[in-house]
Coordinates of C-alpha atoms in Angstrom, one line a residue:
Chain A
X1 CA -5.2 -53.7 7.7
X2 CA -4.4 -52.7 4.1
X3 CA -4.6 -48.9 3.9
X4 CA -4.1 -48.6 0.2
X5 CA -5.6 -51.0 -2.3
X6 CA -4.8 -51.0 -6.0
X7 CA -7.6 -52.8 -7.6
X8 CA -5.8 -54.1 -10.7
X9 CA -2.6 -56.1 -10.3
X10 CA -1.8 -56.0 -14.0
X11 CA -3.3 -54.2 -17.0
X12 CA -2.4 -54.7 -20.7
X13 CA -3.5 -52.3 -23.4
X14 CA -2.7 -51.5 -26.9
X15 CA -1.1 -48.2 -27.7
X16 CA -3.5 -45.3 -28.0
X17 CA -6.1 -46.9 -25.7
X18 CA -7.2 -45.1 -22.6
X19 CA -6.5 -46.9 -19.3
X20 CA -7.6 -46.2 -15.7
X21 CA -5.8 -47.4 -12.6
X22 CA -8.0 -47.7 -9.6
X23 CA -6.9 -46.9 -6.0
X24 CA -9.0 -47.2 -2.9
X25 CA -7.6 -46.0 0.5
X26 CA -8.6 -46.3 4.1
X27 CA -8.0 -43.6 6.8
X28 CA -9.6 -42.1 9.9
X29 CA -7.7 -38.9 9.6
X30 CA -9.3 -35.8 8.2
X31 CA -6.0 -34.5 6.9
X32 CA -4.1 -36.8 4.6
X33 CA -2.3 -36.8 1.3
X34 CA -2.5 -39.1 -1.6
X35 CA 0.2 -39.7 -4.2
X36 CA 0.8 -41.5 -7.5
X37 CA 4.3 -42.7 -8.4
X38 CA 5.6 -44.4 -11.5
X39 CA 8.3 -47.0 -11.4
X40 CA 9.8 -47.8 -14.8
X41 CA 12.1 -50.8 -15.3
X42 CA 15.1 -48.8 -14.1
X43 CA 13.6 -49.0 -10.6
X44 CA 13.5 -45.3 -9.6
X45 CA 10.1 -44.1 -8.3
X46 CA 9.0 -41.0 -10.2
X47 CA 6.6 -38.6 -8.6
X48 CA 3.5 -37.9 -10.6
X49 CA 1.0 -36.1 -8.4
X50 CA 0.1 -35.2 -4.8
X51 CA -3.4 -34.4 -3.6
X52 CA -4.5 -33.3 -0.1
X53 CA -7.7 -34.4 1.5
X54 CA -9.3 -31.0 1.2
X55 CA -8.9 -30.6 -2.5
X56 CA -11.2 -32.8 -4.5
X57 CA -10.7 -31.0 -7.7
X58 CA -9.8 -33.4 -10.5
X59 CA -6.5 -32.6 -12.2
X60 CA -5.3 -33.0 -15.8
X61 CA -1.6 -32.9 -16.8
X62 CA -1.1 -33.7 -20.5
X63 CA -2.3 -37.3 -21.1
X64 CA -2.6 -37.9 -17.3
X65 CA -5.7 -37.2 -15.2
X66 CA -6.7 -37.9 -11.7
X67 CA -10.1 -38.4 -10.1
X68 CA -10.2 -37.9 -6.3
X69 CA -13.5 -38.8 -4.6
X70 CA -13.6 -38.7 -0.8
X71 CA -17.1 -40.2 -0.7
X72 CA -15.8 -43.4 -2.1
X73 CA -12.2 -43.1 -0.8
X74 CA -10.8 -43.4 -4.2
X75 CA -8.1 -41.7 -6.1
X76 CA -8.0 -43.1 -9.7
X77 CA -5.5 -42.3 -12.4
X78 CA -6.3 -42.3 -16.1
X79 CA -3.8 -42.3 -19.0
X80 CA -5.3 -41.1 -22.2
X81 CA -3.9 -42.3 -25.6
X82 CA -1.4 -44.6 -23.9
X83 CA 2.1 -45.0 -25.3
X84 CA 4.7 -47.7 -25.0
X85 CA 6.8 -45.5 -22.7
X86 CA 3.9 -45.5 -20.2
X87 CA 4.7 -49.2 -19.5
X88 CA 5.7 -49.3 -15.8
X89 CA 4.5 -50.2 -12.4
X90 CA 2.3 -47.5 -10.9
X91 CA 1.9 -47.0 -7.2
X92 CA -0.7 -45.2 -5.2
X93 CA 0.3 -44.0 -1.7
X94 CA -1.3 -42.5 1.4
X95 CA 0.5 -40.2 3.8
X96 CA -1.1 -39.5 7.2
X97 CA 0.1 -37.5 10.2
X98 CA 2.5 -39.4 12.4
X99 CA 2.9 -42.3 10.0
X100 CA 5.2 -43.0 7.1
X101 CA 3.9 -43.2 3.6
X102 CA 1.9 -46.4 2.9
X103 CA 2.0 -47.7 -0.7
X104 CA -0.4 -49.9 -2.5
X105 CA 0.8 -53.2 -4.1
X106 CA 1.2 -51.5 -7.5
X107 CA -0.4 -52.0 -10.9
X108 CA 1.8 -53.2 -13.7
X109 CA 0.8 -51.5 -16.9
X110 CA 2.0 -52.9 -20.2
X111 CA 1.3 -50.9 -23.3
X112 CA 1.8 -52.9 -26.5
X113 CA 2.6 -51.3 -29.8
Chain B
X1 CA 19.3 -29.5 -8.7
X2 CA 20.8 -32.9 -8.3
X3 CA 18.4 -35.7 -7.3
X4 CA 18.6 -38.1 -4.4
X5 CA 21.7 -40.2 -4.7
X6 CA 22.2 -43.6 -3.1
X7 CA 25.4 -45.7 -2.8
X8 CA 26.2 -48.3 -3.6
X9 CA 23.8 -49.2 -6.3
X10 CA 24.4 -52.9 -6.0
X11 CA 25.6 -55.0 -3.1
X12 CA 26.1 -58.7 -2.5
X13 CA 26.5 -60.0 1.0
X14 CA 26.3 -63.3 2.8
X15 CA 24.1 -64.3 5.7
X16 CA 25.2 -63.0 9.1
X17 CA 27.1 -60.1 7.7
X18 CA 26.1 -56.5 8.2
X19 CA 25.7 -53.7 5.6
X20 CA 25.5 -49.9 5.5
X21 CA 23.7 -48.1 2.8
X22 CA 24.1 -44.4 2.1
X23 CA 21.7 -41.7 0.9
X24 CA 22.3 -38.1 0.0
X25 CA 19.1 -36.0 -0.2
X26 CA 18.3 -33.3 -2.6
X27 CA 20.1 -30.1 -1.6
X28 CA 18.0 -28.2 1.0
X29 CA 15.9 -31.2 1.9
X30 CA 16.0 -32.1 5.6
X31 CA 13.8 -35.2 5.8
X32 CA 15.0 -38.6 4.6
X33 CA 12.9 -41.8 4.6
X34 CA 13.9 -45.3 3.8
X35 CA 11.8 -48.0 2.2
X36 CA 12.3 -51.7 1.5
X37 CA 10.8 -53.1 -1.8
X38 CA 10.5 -56.9 -2.3
X39 CA 8.3 -58.8 -4.7
X40 CA 6.4 -60.4 -1.9
X41 CA 5.8 -57.5 0.5
X42 CA 5.9 -54.6 -1.9
X43 CA 7.1 -51.2 -0.7
X44 CA 7.3 -51.0 3.0
X45 CA 8.3 -48.0 5.1
X46 CA 11.4 -48.5 7.3
X47 CA 12.0 -45.2 9.0
X48 CA 12.2 -41.4 8.6
X49 CA 14.7 -39.0 9.8
X50 CA 14.4 -35.2 10.2
X51 CA 17.1 -33.0 11.6
X52 CA 19.1 -36.0 12.8
X53 CA 16.2 -37.4 14.7
X54 CA 14.2 -40.5 13.9
X55 CA 10.6 -39.3 13.5
X56 CA 8.9 -42.5 12.5
X57 CA 9.6 -46.1 12.3
X58 CA 7.9 -48.9 10.4
X59 CA 7.4 -52.5 11.6
X60 CA 10.9 -53.9 11.1
X61 CA 13.1 -55.7 13.6
X62 CA 15.9 -53.9 15.5
X63 CA 18.5 -55.3 13.0
X64 CA 17.4 -52.4 10.8
X65 CA 18.7 -49.1 12.0
X66 CA 19.6 -45.7 10.6
X67 CA 21.0 -42.3 11.3
X68 CA 21.1 -38.9 9.8
X69 CA 24.0 -36.5 9.8
X70 CA 24.0 -32.7 10.2
X71 CA 24.3 -32.3 6.5
X72 CA 21.0 -34.4 6.1
X73 CA 22.8 -37.3 4.6
X74 CA 21.5 -40.6 5.9
X75 CA 22.8 -44.1 6.4
X76 CA 20.9 -47.3 6.9
X77 CA 22.4 -50.3 8.6
X78 CA 21.3 -53.9 8.6
X79 CA 23.0 -56.3 11.0
X80 CA 23.1 -60.0 10.9
X81 CA 21.7 -60.2 7.4
X82 CA 19.1 -62.8 6.5
X83 CA 18.2 -64.2 3.1
X84 CA 14.9 -62.4 3.4
X85 CA 16.7 -59.0 3.5
X86 CA 17.4 -59.3 -0.2
X87 CA 15.5 -56.3 -1.6
X88 CA 15.7 -52.9 -3.3
X89 CA 16.2 -50.3 -0.6
X90 CA 14.9 -46.9 -1.6
X91 CA 15.6 -43.6 0.0
X92 CA 13.4 -40.5 -0.4
X93 CA 13.9 -37.0 0.6
X94 CA 11.5 -34.1 1.2
X95 CA 11.9 -30.5 2.1
X96 CA 10.2 -30.9 5.5
X97 CA 9.2 -33.8 7.7
X98 CA 6.7 -36.1 6.0
X99 CA 4.9 -36.5 9.3
X100 CA 3.4 -33.1 8.6
X101 CA 2.1 -34.7 5.5
X102 CA 2.6 -31.6 3.5
X103 CA 5.5 -32.3 1.2
X104 CA 6.3 -34.7 -1.6
X105 CA 9.0 -37.3 -1.3
X106 CA 11.5 -37.7 -4.1
X107 CA 13.1 -41.0 -4.5
X108 CA 16.6 -42.1 -5.3
X109 CA 17.5 -45.0 -7.7
X110 CA 17.8 -47.5 -4.8
X111 CA 20.4 -50.0 -3.6
X112 CA 19.8 -53.5 -4.7
X113 CA 21.0 -55.8 -1.9
X114 CA 21.4 -59.5 -2.5
X115 CA 22.0 -61.8 0.5
X116 CA 23.5 -65.2 -0.3

């Protein structure tokens, strides 16, 4: 069963638009961690954020913000005022006890000038 | 601090051969995980090592194996290569075992393996 579902496969926006990447996860554990990673064309996965299951506070880091809602098992990522350099594939991932990290299929974001 | 390093960065092999990939974690990190990334299957977990012991294993055939040395460096081996093994192999390190789900994994640049 798919544990992490990234709703959008591809998104294309024009620079300065806001964009939200949706992630829905599935777990029976009460303790788990959620992550977002960015993979630019160079291929290296870049860590963006980690959130544990007990912390539902939303977080903002510059133009990035994350909305974690346990009630809907979602961990969505918003980029405000997108820039061309934001173009990349973004992965949502779930880490549970006794299992390796499970990644979603990724959302390819293209920001056009 | 230096990041996770992987060698080689690119590799071309033929079917039936075997290959060994190497990963050096961030200094002080004791856990190393390996992932396979393909266009069709996405990012899939291969295995995780912590203190020279395999802690977790993904759903891959026995042709895929790994080990970790006392200095936390890790190697991954694929025997009897198949065309479908062509992929980007990513290594990640974390300060403690990811099975505790408390630490972030930091990824290396990957090794792109092509099997002809």
